[in-house]
Amino acid sequence: MVSIQGRNPHAGIPFTDSDDAIAAVLDEVNVPALLCSLVHMTGDVSWVRECTLPQMASAMDYQCGFSPDEQADIRRRALPAVVAYRDGGCIPHTLSRDVLLEMMSFLACKPLEGRIVGMLFEDMQFDGADSRAITWGDEIPADVSAASPVMVIGCGESGILAGIRLLQAGLPFTIIEKNDGPGGTWWENRYPGARVDVGSHQYCYSFEPADHWSEYYCRQPELRDYFARVVEKYDLGPRCRFGTTVTRVDWDESDAHWRVEIVGPDGATETLTARFVISAVGSLNLPRLPEIPGMDTFAGPSFHSARWPDTLDITGTRFALIGAGASGFQIAPTIADDVAQLTVYERTAQWMFPNPVYRSPVPAGDRWAQRHLPFYGRWFRFMMTYPGIAMGTAQYRIDPEFHDDTGHAVNEFNAARAQALEAWIRHGLEGRPDLVEKCLPDYPAMGKRILQDDGSWLACLRKPNVEIVRTGIARIVPEGVETVDGVTREADVICYATGFRHNEFLAPMEVHGRGGVSLREQWGDEPTAHLGITMPNFPNLFCAYGPGTNLAHSASLFFHSEFQVSFALEAIRLALASGARTIEVRKEAHDAYAARHQAEISQLVWAHPSIKHSHYKNPAGKVYTLSPWPLDQYWELTRHVDPADYSLH
Ligand code: NAP
């Protein structure tokens, strides 16, 4: 996040490195991103026009299929161009939109057109301006702004973003955060091995250069520091109240304001008043502890993965890990060599995606390029993001006409995907048919949150001190875990990596809208919101990461947050500019959207009936958590507030 005053933040920091140093750097760069950057450096589009990528980027191969010889040739040809750029004072050429589109098409391996192009340009921000920055601040009279305080609940990824946008809007606001610092889930999850499983270069704000990531999928401390730095950069600290929990939010019709009840670090209760509320409480942070008899009888320490004790020393212990979703999957390989015995209790076998760079550092040369070569970082973000976005949801659709021998695949592509993923499992467990039998899932590939494996998980299961148990747990006893076959495995420590109460949006807050309507009662087990953002009966309240907006298919939640927070700010602007006291989604608009959402999501793999346990599903097996929309479709849906969908009073 280094920037130079006045310079396009994506244009790279000018450099004076020697020719030899540049040659060494080029040996480690990503060649497709380099080719695009060379167009910026030279103004010569032939770098991409006269070159065809063998394939699109993927975590399996960010060099897009270029052979080592082809890469070496491009690196060799690039050297004089980079040197000349340095000697010219590091001034990139301004490229036309047509050329930039040609470069996008080059990386996409096909001509790009239509809606997705608009979204990608908005994200890439070649002109260096934050394309979603709020610019209407001056339109609203100062006294109106001053009388319109906004309460943001949560200082994680979307709460920080909301703070940045509210600053730009010139509205008074406070961010209430229950933790003692920013970062939300990345503040809380400190278990060994915690790292992001969405590529770091797309798991960040679009308007902040991403030239600092040390790993392709960076670890929790780096993410936590990232959020702290952003908070500091935008000077949000004075607006934040950390260690403070919102317990109730009540709509007061008399003055059309929200009363927000908080409990501060000293335990004192206070009621704040806000005209608008933005809930940025996240959705995967309310621990779900299993209901296993005897849990309170265990003699040793036991805890949820998101509550890993800071001072716990697990060296040499017999460690019981219950749950092998995204969290357990990261914990087990990280601790296996430290503990005497690791027993992993896995209720459902997991599909995993081979990802060779999952735990790899970004090479020093590549980091240098991200920092110095013009727009190199942008193009790398594009390469990480585009393939998933382009895939949309077609590959996740249940094809009722499709039948395969297993009865689990939902379409032809899905069957092929399952085969490839199964091959990875069989390869990693070669010679261990006992493990293969335990590890092959019996539901469609991608049907639950796909996990990433660079080989560590499967290698971990093969270790002599590791056992994976697929037998159900009967009870916890003081000395360990007893399974339904009557076997007790002793343990010194139990970690419940059993996930979160994903379907219970905004819990445990009590939220009451018009006429005292309880949001929890309005939702029941079927939480819905118009575009995942607004609910009838709850005027002037907006959700980031609300119902139906988790992403299981592409990009990162930062994209969604940016769309949602912009939408919320646009709605606030509409209310303020029109002189209305409230803006509230019309019930018909909400209901029509909710029906559309259900109709769509129920046709996608995550709703497949063979999936017995999934945090995506509600108790009845229906999915209210995920977005069924391709990213560019959701971008279009949320791009503007349709006044016809809202009543302003
Ligand atoms: P999760 O994916 O819901 O996994 C929970 C695990 O606990 C599953 O193996 C589940 O088995 C098991 N489990 C739950 N209740 C159980 C019970 N009563 N008895 C036995 N086993 C039980 O939770 P998570 O791993 O914490 O991940 C949740 C989400 O958080 C992820 O999908 C992801 O979005 C996010 N996350 C992300 C990262 C990352 O980016 N690196 C890391 C961690 C979490 P079943 O499969 O049978 O339900």
Coordinates of N, CA and C in Angstrom, one line a residue, residues 13-97:
I13 N 5.8 1.9 -8.3 CA 6.7 2.9 -7.8 C 8.0 3.0 -8.7
P14 N 8.4 4.2 -9.1 CA 9.5 4.3 -10.0 C 10.7 3.6 -9.3
F15 N 11.6 3.1 -10.2 CA 12.7 2.3 -9.7 C 14.0 2.7 -10.4
T16 N 15.1 2.3 -9.8 CA 16.4 2.6 -10.4 C 17.3 1.4 -10.3
D17 N 16.7 0.2 -10.2 CA 17.5 -1.0 -10.0 C 18.4 -1.2 -11.2
S18 N 19.5 -1.9 -11.0 CA 20.5 -2.2 -12.0 C 19.9 -3.2 -13.1
D19 N 20.5 -3.2 -14.2 CA 20.1 -4.2 -15.2 C 20.1 -5.6 -14.7
D20 N 21.2 -5.9 -14.0 CA 21.3 -7.3 -13.4 C 20.1 -7.6 -12.4
A21 N 19.9 -6.6 -11.6 CA 18.8 -6.8 -10.6 C 17.5 -7.0 -11.3
I22 N 17.3 -6.2 -12.4 CA 16.0 -6.4 -13.1 C 15.9 -7.8 -13.8
A23 N 17.0 -8.2 -14.4 CA 17.1 -9.5 -15.0 C 16.7 -10.6 -14.0
A24 N 17.2 -10.4 -12.8 CA 17.0 -11.4 -11.7 C 15.5 -11.4 -11.3
V25 N 15.0 -10.2 -11.3 CA 13.5 -10.1 -10.9 C 12.7 -10.8 -12.0
L26 N 13.0 -10.5 -13.2 CA 12.2 -11.0 -14.3 C 12.1 -12.5 -14.3
D27 N 13.2 -13.1 -13.8 CA 13.1 -14.6 -13.7 C 12.0 -15.1 -12.8
E28 N 11.5 -14.3 -12.0 CA 10.5 -14.8 -11.0 C 9.1 -14.2 -11.2
V29 N 8.9 -13.4 -12.3 CA 7.6 -12.8 -12.5 C 6.7 -13.7 -13.2
N30 N 5.4 -13.3 -13.1 CA 4.4 -14.0 -13.8 C 4.4 -13.4 -15.2
V31 N 4.6 -14.3 -16.2 CA 4.8 -13.9 -17.6 C 3.6 -13.3 -18.2
P32 N 2.4 -13.8 -18.1 CA 1.3 -13.2 -18.7 C 1.0 -11.7 -18.1
A33 N 1.2 -11.6 -16.8 CA 1.0 -10.2 -16.3 C 2.1 -9.3 -16.7
L34 N 3.3 -9.9 -16.9 CA 4.4 -9.1 -17.4 C 4.1 -8.6 -18.8
L35 N 3.6 -9.5 -19.7 CA 3.3 -9.1 -21.0 C 2.3 -7.9 -21.0
C36 N 1.3 -7.9 -20.2 CA 0.4 -6.8 -20.1 C 1.1 -5.5 -19.6
S37 N 1.9 -5.7 -18.6 CA 2.6 -4.5 -18.1 C 3.6 -3.9 -19.1
L38 N 4.1 -4.8 -19.9 CA 5.0 -4.3 -21.0 C 4.3 -3.4 -22.0
V39 N 3.0 -3.6 -22.2 CA 2.2 -2.7 -23.1 C 2.1 -1.4 -22.4
H40 N 1.9 -1.3 -21.1 CA 1.9 0.0 -20.4 C 3.3 0.6 -20.5
M41 N 4.4 -0.2 -20.4 CA 5.7 0.4 -20.3 C 6.1 0.9 -21.7
T42 N 5.7 0.2 -22.7 CA 6.2 0.6 -24.1 C 5.2 1.2 -25.0
G43 N 3.9 1.1 -24.6 CA 2.9 1.6 -25.5 C 2.7 0.7 -26.7
D44 N 3.4 -0.4 -26.8 CA 3.4 -1.3 -27.9 C 2.5 -2.5 -27.6
V45 N 1.4 -2.6 -28.3 CA 0.4 -3.6 -28.0 C 0.8 -5.0 -28.5
S46 N 1.8 -5.0 -29.4 CA 2.2 -6.3 -29.9 C 2.6 -7.3 -28.9
W47 N 3.0 -6.8 -27.7 CA 3.4 -7.7 -26.7 C 2.3 -8.8 -26.4
V48 N 1.1 -8.3 -26.5 CA -0.1 -9.2 -26.3 C -0.7 -9.6 -27.6
R49 N -0.7 -8.7 -28.6 CA -1.4 -9.0 -29.8 C -0.7 -10.1 -30.6
E50 N 0.6 -10.2 -30.5 CA 1.3 -11.3 -31.2 C 1.6 -12.5 -30.4
C51 N 0.8 -12.7 -29.4 CA 1.1 -13.8 -28.5 C -0.3 -14.4 -28.1
T52 N -0.3 -15.7 -28.0 CA -1.6 -16.3 -27.6 C -1.3 -17.1 -26.3
L53 N -2.1 -16.9 -25.3 CA -1.9 -17.7 -24.1 C -2.3 -19.2 -24.4
P54 N -1.5 -20.1 -24.0 CA -1.9 -21.5 -24.1 C -3.2 -21.8 -23.4
Q55 N -3.4 -21.2 -22.2 CA -4.7 -21.4 -21.5 C -4.8 -20.3 -20.5
M56 N -6.0 -20.2 -19.9 CA -6.3 -19.2 -18.9 C -5.5 -19.5 -17.6
A57 N -5.4 -18.5 -16.8 CA -4.7 -18.7 -15.5 C -5.5 -19.6 -14.6
S58 N -4.9 -20.4 -13.7 CA -5.5 -21.1 -12.7 C -4.5 -21.3 -11.5
A59 N -5.0 -21.6 -10.4 CA -4.1 -21.9 -9.3 C -3.1 -23.0 -9.6
M60 N -3.5 -23.8 -10.5 CA -2.6 -24.9 -10.9 C -1.4 -24.4 -11.8
D61 N -1.7 -23.3 -12.5 CA -0.6 -22.7 -13.3 C -0.9 -21.3 -13.6
Y62 N -0.3 -20.4 -12.8 CA -0.4 -19.0 -13.1 C 0.3 -18.5 -14.3
Q63 N 1.2 -19.4 -14.9 CA 1.9 -19.0 -16.1 C 1.1 -19.4 -17.3
C64 N -0.1 -19.8 -17.1 CA -1.1 -20.0 -18.2 C -0.6 -21.0 -19.3
G65 N 0.2 -21.9 -18.9 CA 0.6 -23.0 -19.8 C 1.8 -22.6 -20.6
F66 N 2.4 -21.5 -20.5 CA 3.7 -21.2 -21.2 C 4.7 -22.2 -20.7
S67 N 5.5 -22.8 -21.7 CA 6.5 -23.7 -21.3 C 7.7 -22.9 -20.7
P68 N 8.6 -23.6 -20.0 CA 9.8 -22.9 -19.4 C 10.6 -22.1 -20.5
D69 N 10.7 -22.7 -21.7 CA 11.4 -22.1 -22.8 C 10.7 -20.8 -23.3
E70 N 9.4 -20.9 -23.4 CA 8.6 -19.8 -23.8 C 8.7 -18.6 -22.8
Q71 N 8.6 -19.0 -21.6 CA 8.8 -18.0 -20.5 C 10.1 -17.3 -20.6
A72 N 11.2 -18.2 -20.7 CA 12.5 -17.6 -20.7 C 12.7 -16.7 -21.9
D73 N 12.1 -17.0 -23.0 CA 12.2 -16.1 -24.2 C 11.5 -14.8 -23.9
I74 N 10.4 -14.8 -23.3 CA 9.7 -13.6 -23.0 C 10.4 -12.7 -22.0
R75 N 10.9 -13.4 -21.0 CA 11.7 -12.7 -20.0 C 12.9 -12.0 -20.6
R76 N 13.6 -12.7 -21.5 CA 14.8 -12.2 -22.2 C 14.4 -11.0 -23.0
R77 N 13.3 -11.1 -23.7 CA 12.9 -10.0 -24.6 C 12.4 -8.8 -23.8
A78 N 11.9 -9.1 -22.6 CA 11.4 -8.0 -21.7 C 12.5 -7.1 -21.1
L79 N 13.6 -7.7 -20.9 CA 14.7 -7.0 -20.2 C 15.0 -5.6 -20.8
P80 N 15.3 -5.5 -22.1 CA 15.6 -4.2 -22.6 C 14.5 -3.2 -22.5
A81 N 13.3 -3.8 -22.6 CA 12.1 -2.9 -22.5 C 11.9 -2.3 -21.1
V82 N 12.1 -3.2 -20.1 CA 12.0 -2.7 -18.7 C 13.1 -1.7 -18.4
V83 N 14.3 -2.0 -18.9 CA 15.5 -1.1 -18.7 C 15.2 0.3 -19.3
A84 N 14.6 0.2 -20.5 CA 14.3 1.5 -21.2 C 13.2 2.2 -20.4
Y85 N 12.3 1.5 -19.9 CA 11.2 2.2 -19.1 C 11.8 2.8 -17.8
R86 N 12.8 2.1 -17.2 CA 13.5 2.7 -16.0 C 14.2 4.0 -16.5
D87 N 15.0 3.8 -17.6 CA 15.8 5.0 -18.0 C 14.9 6.2 -18.4
G88 N 13.7 5.9 -18.8 CA 12.8 7.0 -19.2 C 12.1 7.6 -18.1
G89 N 12.4 7.2 -16.8 CA 11.8 7.8 -15.7 C 10.5 7.1 -15.2
C90 N 10.3 5.9 -15.7 CA 9.2 5.1 -15.3 C 7.8 5.8 -15.5
I91 N 7.6 6.2 -16.7 CA 6.4 6.9 -17.0 C 5.6 5.9 -17.9
P92 N 4.5 5.4 -17.4 CA 3.7 4.4 -18.3 C 3.0 5.2 -19.3
H93 N 2.7 4.5 -20.4 CA 1.9 5.1 -21.5 C 0.4 5.0 -21.1
T94 N -0.3 6.0 -21.5 CA -1.8 5.9 -21.3 C -2.4 5.1 -22.4
L95 N -3.1 4.1 -22.1 CA -3.7 3.2 -23.1 C -5.2 3.4 -23.3
S96 N -5.6 3.3 -24.5 CA -7.0 3.5 -24.8 C -7.8 2.3 -24.2
R97 N -9.1 2.6 -24.0 CA -10.0 1.5 -23.5 C -10.0 0.3 -24.4

